[in-house]
Amino acid sequence: MFRLRGRQLFAINVFKVQEVVKLPPLRGVPHSHPHVKGVAHLRGQTVPVIDLSAAIGAGALTDTENANLIVAEYNRSVQAFLIGAVDRIINLNWELILPPPKGTGRSHFLTAITRLDDQLVEILDVERVLADIIPYNTQVSDQVLDADLAAEAKKRKLKVLMADDSPTAVRQVQATLQNLGIEVLYVQDGLQALKQLQQWIREGRKIDDEIFMLITDAEMPEMDGYRLTAEVRKDPALKNLYVVLHTSLSGSFNKAMVEKVGCDDFLSKFQPDELAKVVQKRLRQIITKT
């Protein structure tokens, strides 16, 4: 947890943080995005520095004397976020992390909120921040895209269910899978995804007729992707559902958790070609069976 310009507490997932350091000297980068304050040289690596306060529309950070950097890895890239005071690290269950209230000024930069000692903590959508600064590509390479497979998927009106609390991540996947002729149904967290699946079962629907794959983020309010996958595997009517963990977290921790809870595949955000390969692999399995 940390602060920016005032007393409001913000947070990001500690698993994404490499280190927190006092603000070092920065070197300017000509023609860079206005929110990029320059680059820092950290442990032999040149890292872009993003003014997080400015990026979420709260005004540029002015107190650089007491400023810090959060060095974090998202989507296979390392960047540093310029912040004010560092508060502390806390350990909470995802059940205590709630979706942000709609209609608030910063809500489109939040993925979740929680309360600690009667204080509101706003959990930032870093994927949205990065997407505003570094435009993302959703096109699938010609050498990866199987046009015949895409045409077959479109003819069959195939769908996937996606659970992700970041609207930016949802838009990325929707735009990419549109290239494959696939519709994306989405919900904001794992609990909503589980309820939707269970509702289809209660209505007497076959899950295979509704979706051919579940794509889930790892960290979400109320129920994370690991717990969602574990719940799916416990349910006899859902246990054969193909589940892909799609996350900006990286490293051996995720791969170990994927194996433990029983995901079928793992994807680091955001790589259109890799997403297309995983989806097309599953499509070939389905089409071959039928």
CSV table of C-alpha atoms in Angstrom, one decimal:
chain,number,residue,atom,x,y,z
A,1,MET,CA,0.0,0.0,0.0
A,2,PHE,CA,1.2,3.6,-0.7
A,3,ARG,CA,0.1,7.2,-1.1
A,4,LEU,CA,0.3,9.6,-4.0
A,5,ARG,CA,-0.4,13.2,-3.4
A,6,GLY,CA,-2.7,13.1,-0.4
A,7,ARG,CA,-3.8,10.7,2.4
A,8,GLN,CA,-5.8,8.3,0.2
A,9,LEU,CA,-4.3,4.8,0.3
A,10,PHE,CA,-3.7,2.9,-2.9
A,11,ALA,CA,-2.4,-0.6,-3.5
A,12,ILE,CA,-1.1,-3.1,-6.1
A,13,ASN,CA,-0.5,-6.8,-5.8
A,14,VAL,CA,2.9,-7.4,-4.0
A,15,PHE,CA,3.5,-10.4,-6.3
A,16,LYS,CA,4.1,-7.9,-9.1
A,17,VAL,CA,6.6,-5.8,-7.2
A,18,GLN,CA,10.3,-6.4,-7.6
A,19,GLU,CA,11.5,-3.7,-5.2
A,20,VAL,CA,10.7,-0.3,-3.7
A,21,VAL,CA,13.5,2.3,-3.8
A,22,LYS,CA,13.9,6.0,-3.1
A,23,LEU,CA,13.6,8.1,-6.3
A,24,PRO,CA,17.0,8.1,-8.0
A,25,PRO,CA,18.1,10.7,-10.6
A,26,LEU,CA,16.1,10.4,-13.8
A,27,ARG,CA,17.2,10.9,-17.4
A,28,GLY,CA,14.7,12.5,-19.7
A,29,VAL,CA,13.4,10.7,-22.8
A,30,PRO,CA,12.6,13.1,-25.8
A,31,HIS,CA,9.1,12.7,-27.3
A,32,SER,CA,8.0,10.3,-24.5
A,33,HIS,CA,4.4,10.2,-23.1
A,34,PRO,CA,3.7,13.1,-20.7
A,35,HIS,CA,3.2,10.7,-17.8
A,36,VAL,CA,6.7,9.1,-18.4
A,37,LYS,CA,9.0,11.2,-16.2
A,38,GLY,CA,12.2,9.7,-17.6
A,39,VAL,CA,14.2,6.5,-17.2
A,40,ALA,CA,16.1,5.2,-14.1
A,41,HIS,CA,19.1,3.0,-14.1
A,42,LEU,CA,18.5,0.3,-11.5
A,43,ARG,CA,20.7,-2.8,-11.0
A,44,GLY,CA,22.1,-2.5,-14.5
A,45,GLN,CA,18.7,-2.1,-16.1
A,46,THR,CA,17.2,1.0,-17.8
A,47,VAL,CA,13.6,1.3,-16.5
A,48,PRO,CA,10.9,3.8,-17.6
A,49,VAL,CA,9.4,5.8,-14.8
A,50,ILE,CA,5.7,6.5,-14.9
A,51,ASP,CA,4.1,9.2,-12.7
A,52,LEU,CA,1.2,7.1,-11.3
A,53,SER,CA,-0.6,10.1,-9.8
A,54,ALA,CA,-0.7,11.9,-13.2
A,55,ALA,CA,-1.6,8.7,-15.0
A,56,ILE,CA,-4.8,8.2,-13.0
A,57,GLY,CA,-5.8,11.8,-13.4
A,58,ALA,CA,-4.9,13.0,-9.8
A,59,GLY,CA,-2.3,15.5,-10.9
A,60,ALA,CA,1.4,15.2,-11.2
A,61,LEU,CA,3.5,14.3,-8.1
A,62,THR,CA,5.3,17.4,-7.0
A,63,ASP,CA,7.0,16.3,-3.8
A,64,THR,CA,9.9,14.5,-5.4
A,65,GLU,CA,12.1,14.9,-2.3
A,66,ASN,CA,10.0,12.3,-0.4
A,67,ALA,CA,9.1,10.2,-3.5
A,68,ASN,CA,9.7,6.5,-4.1
A,69,LEU,CA,9.6,4.1,-7.0
A,70,ILE,CA,7.7,0.8,-7.1
A,71,VAL,CA,9.6,-1.3,-9.6
A,72,ALA,CA,7.1,-3.9,-11.0
A,73,GLU,CA,6.8,-6.4,-13.7
A,74,TYR,CA,3.6,-6.4,-15.7
A,75,ASN,CA,2.9,-8.3,-19.0
A,76,ARG,CA,6.5,-9.4,-19.3
A,77,SER,CA,7.9,-5.9,-19.0
A,78,VAL,CA,9.5,-4.0,-16.1
A,79,GLN,CA,8.5,-0.4,-15.3
A,80,ALA,CA,8.8,1.8,-12.2
A,81,PHE,CA,5.9,3.8,-10.8
A,82,LEU,CA,6.6,7.2,-9.2
A,83,ILE,CA,4.7,7.3,-5.9
A,84,GLY,CA,4.7,9.3,-2.6
A,85,ALA,CA,5.0,7.6,0.7
A,86,VAL,CA,5.1,3.8,1.1
A,87,ASP,CA,2.7,2.5,3.8
A,88,ARG,CA,3.1,-1.2,4.3
A,89,ILE,CA,2.5,-4.7,3.0
A,90,ILE,CA,-0.7,-6.5,4.1
A,91,ASN,CA,-2.0,-10.0,3.5
A,92,LEU,CA,-5.7,-10.3,2.7
A,93,ASN,CA,-8.0,-13.1,1.3
A,94,TRP,CA,-9.6,-12.2,-2.0
A,95,GLU,CA,-13.0,-12.5,-0.3
A,96,LEU,CA,-12.2,-9.2,1.4
A,97,ILE,CA,-11.4,-7.5,-1.9
A,98,LEU,CA,-14.5,-6.0,-3.5
A,99,PRO,CA,-15.4,-4.5,-6.9
A,100,PRO,CA,-15.1,-0.7,-7.0
A,101,PRO,CA,-18.3,1.4,-6.7
A,102,LYS,CA,-19.6,2.5,-10.1
A,103,GLY,CA,-19.7,6.1,-11.0
A,104,THR,CA,-16.8,7.3,-8.8
A,105,GLY,CA,-14.3,9.7,-10.4
A,106,ARG,CA,-11.4,7.2,-10.4
A,107,SER,CA,-13.4,4.1,-10.8
A,108,HIS,CA,-12.1,3.4,-14.3
A,109,PHE,CA,-8.6,3.2,-12.9
A,110,LEU,CA,-9.6,0.8,-10.1
A,111,THR,CA,-10.0,-3.0,-10.2
A,112,ALA,CA,-11.1,-3.3,-6.6
A,113,ILE,CA,-11.3,-1.7,-3.2
A,114,THR,CA,-10.9,-3.0,0.4
A,115,ARG,CA,-11.1,-1.5,3.9
A,116,LEU,CA,-8.4,-1.6,6.5
A,117,ASP,CA,-8.7,0.1,9.9
A,118,ASP,CA,-11.8,1.9,8.7
A,119,GLN,CA,-9.9,3.4,5.7
A,120,LEU,CA,-10.7,2.8,2.1
A,121,VAL,CA,-7.9,1.3,0.0
A,122,GLU,CA,-8.1,1.7,-3.8
A,123,ILE,CA,-6.5,-1.1,-5.8
A,124,LEU,CA,-5.3,0.3,-9.1
A,125,ASP,CA,-5.9,-1.2,-12.6
A,126,VAL,CA,-2.2,-1.0,-13.7
A,127,GLU,CA,-3.1,-2.7,-17.0
A,128,ARG,CA,-5.3,0.3,-17.8
A,129,VAL,CA,-2.6,2.7,-16.8
A,130,LEU,CA,-0.1,1.0,-19.1
A,131,ALA,CA,-2.5,0.7,-22.0
A,132,ASP,CA,-3.1,4.4,-21.9
A,133,ILE,CA,0.7,5.0,-22.2
A,134,ILE,CA,1.8,2.1,-24.4
A,135,PRO,CA,-0.9,1.3,-27.1
A,136,TYR,CA,-1.5,-2.4,-27.2
A,137,ASN,CA,-1.7,-4.6,-30.3
A,138,THR,CA,-4.6,-7.1,-30.7
A,139,GLN,CA,-3.8,-8.3,-34.2
A,140,VAL,CA,-2.9,-12.0,-34.8
A,141,SER,CA,0.0,-12.5,-37.1
A,142,ASP,CA,-0.7,-14.0,-40.5
A,143,GLN,CA,1.6,-16.9,-39.9
A,144,VAL,CA,-0.4,-17.8,-36.7
A,145,LEU,CA,-4.0,-17.1,-37.8
A,146,ASP,CA,-5.7,-20.2,-39.3
A,147,ALA,CA,-8.4,-18.6,-41.5
A,148,ASP,CA,-10.2,-21.9,-42.1
A,149,LEU,CA,-10.4,-22.5,-38.4
A,150,ALA,CA,-11.7,-19.0,-37.7
A,151,ALA,CA,-14.4,-19.4,-40.4
A,152,GLU,CA,-15.5,-22.7,-38.8
A,153,ALA,CA,-15.6,-21.1,-35.3
A,154,LYS,CA,-17.7,-18.3,-36.6
A,155,LYS,CA,-20.1,-20.7,-38.4
A,156,ARG,CA,-20.6,-22.6,-35.1
A,157,LYS,CA,-21.0,-19.4,-33.1
A,158,LEU,CA,-18.4,-20.5,-30.6
A,159,LYS,CA,-18.0,-18.5,-27.4
A,160,VAL,CA,-15.6,-18.3,-24.4
A,161,LEU,CA,-16.3,-17.1,-20.9
A,162,MET,CA,-13.8,-14.6,-19.5
A,163,ALA,CA,-13.4,-13.6,-15.9
A,164,ASP,CA,-11.3,-10.5,-15.4
A,165,ASP,CA,-11.6,-7.4,-13.3
A,166,SER,CA,-9.7,-5.2,-15.8
A,167,PRO,CA,-11.9,-3.8,-18.6
A,168,THR,CA,-8.7,-3.2,-20.5
A,169,ALA,CA,-7.8,-6.8,-20.4
A,170,VAL,CA,-11.3,-7.8,-21.5
A,171,ARG,CA,-11.1,-5.4,-24.5
A,172,GLN,CA,-7.7,-6.8,-25.5
A,173,VAL,CA,-9.0,-10.4,-25.5
A,174,GLN,CA,-12.3,-9.5,-27.2
A,175,ALA,CA,-10.4,-7.7,-30.0
A,176,THR,CA,-7.9,-10.5,-30.5
A,177,LEU,CA,-10.5,-13.3,-30.5
A,178,GLN,CA,-12.6,-11.4,-32.9
A,179,ASN,CA,-9.9,-12.3,-35.4
A,180,LEU,CA,-10.7,-15.9,-34.8
A,181,GLY,CA,-14.5,-15.5,-35.1
A,182,ILE,CA,-15.1,-16.1,-31.4
A,183,GLU,CA,-17.4,-14.2,-29.1
A,184,VAL,CA,-16.3,-13.3,-25.6
A,185,LEU,CA,-18.8,-13.4,-22.7
A,186,TYR,CA,-17.3,-11.7,-19.7
A,187,VAL,CA,-17.8,-11.2,-15.9
A,188,GLN,CA,-15.7,-9.2,-13.4
A,189,ASP,CA,-14.5,-11.8,-11.0
A,190,GLY,CA,-14.3,-15.5,-10.3
A,191,LEU,CA,-17.4,-15.7,-8.2
A,192,GLN,CA,-19.5,-14.2,-11.0
A,193,ALA,CA,-18.0,-16.7,-13.4
A,194,LEU,CA,-18.8,-19.6,-11.1
A,195,LYS,CA,-22.4,-18.4,-10.6
A,196,GLN,CA,-22.9,-18.1,-14.3
A,197,LEU,CA,-21.7,-21.6,-14.9
A,198,GLN,CA,-23.9,-23.0,-12.1
A,199,GLN,CA,-26.9,-21.1,-13.5
A,200,TRP,CA,-26.5,-22.7,-16.9
A,201,ILE,CA,-26.4,-26.1,-15.2
A,202,ARG,CA,-29.6,-25.3,-13.1
A,203,GLU,CA,-31.3,-24.3,-16.4
A,204,GLY,CA,-30.4,-27.7,-17.8
A,205,ARG,CA,-28.0,-26.4,-20.3
A,206,LYS,CA,-24.8,-28.3,-21.4
A,207,ILE,CA,-21.7,-26.2,-20.7
A,208,ASP,CA,-20.2,-27.4,-23.9
A,209,ASP,CA,-23.1,-25.8,-25.8
A,210,GLU,CA,-22.6,-22.5,-24.1
A,211,ILE,CA,-18.8,-22.1,-24.1
A,212,PHE,CA,-15.8,-24.1,-25.2
A,213,MET,CA,-13.3,-22.5,-22.9
A,214,LEU,CA,-13.0,-20.4,-19.6
A,215,ILE,CA,-10.3,-17.8,-19.6
A,216,THR,CA,-9.6,-16.4,-16.1
A,217,ASP,CA,-7.4,-13.8,-14.6
A,218,ALA,CA,-5.4,-14.8,-11.5
A,219,GLU,CA,-6.1,-11.9,-9.2
A,220,MET,CA,-9.7,-10.7,-8.9
A,221,PRO,CA,-12.1,-9.4,-6.2
A,222,GLU,CA,-14.1,-11.9,-4.2
A,223,MET,CA,-12.8,-15.0,-5.9
A,224,ASP,CA,-9.4,-15.3,-7.6
A,225,GLY,CA,-8.7,-17.5,-10.7
A,226,TYR,CA,-7.0,-20.3,-8.7
A,227,ARG,CA,-10.0,-20.7,-6.4
A,228,LEU,CA,-12.4,-20.5,-9.4
A,229,THR,CA,-10.5,-23.3,-11.2
A,230,ALA,CA,-10.5,-25.4,-8.0
A,231,GLU,CA,-14.3,-25.0,-7.7
A,232,VAL,CA,-14.8,-25.9,-11.4
A,233,ARG,CA,-12.7,-29.1,-11.0
A,234,LYS,CA,-14.7,-30.1,-7.9
A,235,ASP,CA,-18.1,-29.9,-9.7
A,236,PRO,CA,-18.9,-33.1,-11.7
A,237,ALA,CA,-20.8,-31.1,-14.3
A,238,LEU,CA,-17.9,-28.6,-14.8
A,239,LYS,CA,-14.8,-30.7,-14.2
A,240,ASN,CA,-14.0,-31.2,-17.9
A,241,LEU,CA,-14.2,-27.5,-18.8
A,242,TYR,CA,-11.1,-26.2,-20.5
A,243,VAL,CA,-9.6,-23.5,-18.2
A,244,VAL,CA,-6.8,-21.1,-19.2
A,245,LEU,CA,-5.2,-18.8,-16.6
A,246,HIS,CA,-4.4,-15.5,-18.3
A,247,THR,CA,-2.5,-13.2,-16.0
A,248,SER,CA,0.0,-10.3,-15.9
A,249,LEU,CA,1.7,-12.1,-13.0
A,250,SER,CA,4.7,-14.2,-14.1
A,251,GLY,CA,7.2,-16.6,-12.7
A,252,SER,CA,7.4,-20.1,-11.3
A,253,PHE,CA,4.8,-19.3,-8.6
A,254,ASN,CA,2.0,-19.1,-11.2
A,255,LYS,CA,3.1,-22.3,-13.0
A,256,ALA,CA,3.1,-24.2,-9.7
A,257,MET,CA,-0.4,-22.9,-8.9
A,258,VAL,CA,-1.6,-23.7,-12.3
A,259,GLU,CA,-0.6,-27.4,-11.9
A,260,LYS,CA,-1.9,-27.5,-8.3
A,261,VAL,CA,-5.5,-26.3,-9.1
A,262,GLY,CA,-5.7,-28.0,-12.5
A,263,CYS,CA,-5.7,-25.3,-15.2
A,264,ASP,CA,-5.3,-26.7,-18.7
A,265,ASP,CA,-3.0,-23.8,-19.9
A,266,PHE,CA,-1.2,-20.7,-18.8
A,267,LEU,CA,-0.8,-17.4,-20.6
A,268,SER,CA,1.1,-14.2,-19.7
A,269,LYS,CA,-0.7,-11.0,-20.7
A,270,PHE,CA,-0.8,-9.6,-23.2
A,271,GLN,CA,0.4,-11.6,-26.3
A,272,PRO,CA,-2.1,-11.8,-29.1
A,273,ASP,CA,-0.3,-14.6,-31.0
A,274,GLU,CA,0.2,-16.7,-27.9
A,275,LEU,CA,-3.5,-16.3,-27.0
A,276,ALA,CA,-4.5,-17.2,-30.6
A,277,LYS,CA,-2.3,-20.4,-30.5
A,278,VAL,CA,-3.9,-21.6,-27.2
A,279,VAL,CA,-7.4,-21.0,-28.5
A,280,GLN,CA,-6.8,-22.5,-31.9
A,281,LYS,CA,-5.2,-25.6,-30.3
A,282,ARG,CA,-8.5,-26.1,-28.3
A,283,LEU,CA,-10.6,-25.4,-31.4
A,284,ARG,CA,-8.8,-28.1,-33.3
A,285,GLN,CA,-9.5,-30.6,-30.5
A,286,ILE,CA,-13.2,-29.7,-30.5
A,287,ILE,CA,-13.6,-29.8,-34.3
A,288,THR,CA,-11.7,-33.1,-34.6
A,289,LYS,CA,-14.1,-34.7,-32.1
A,290,THR,CA,-17.2,-33.5,-34.0
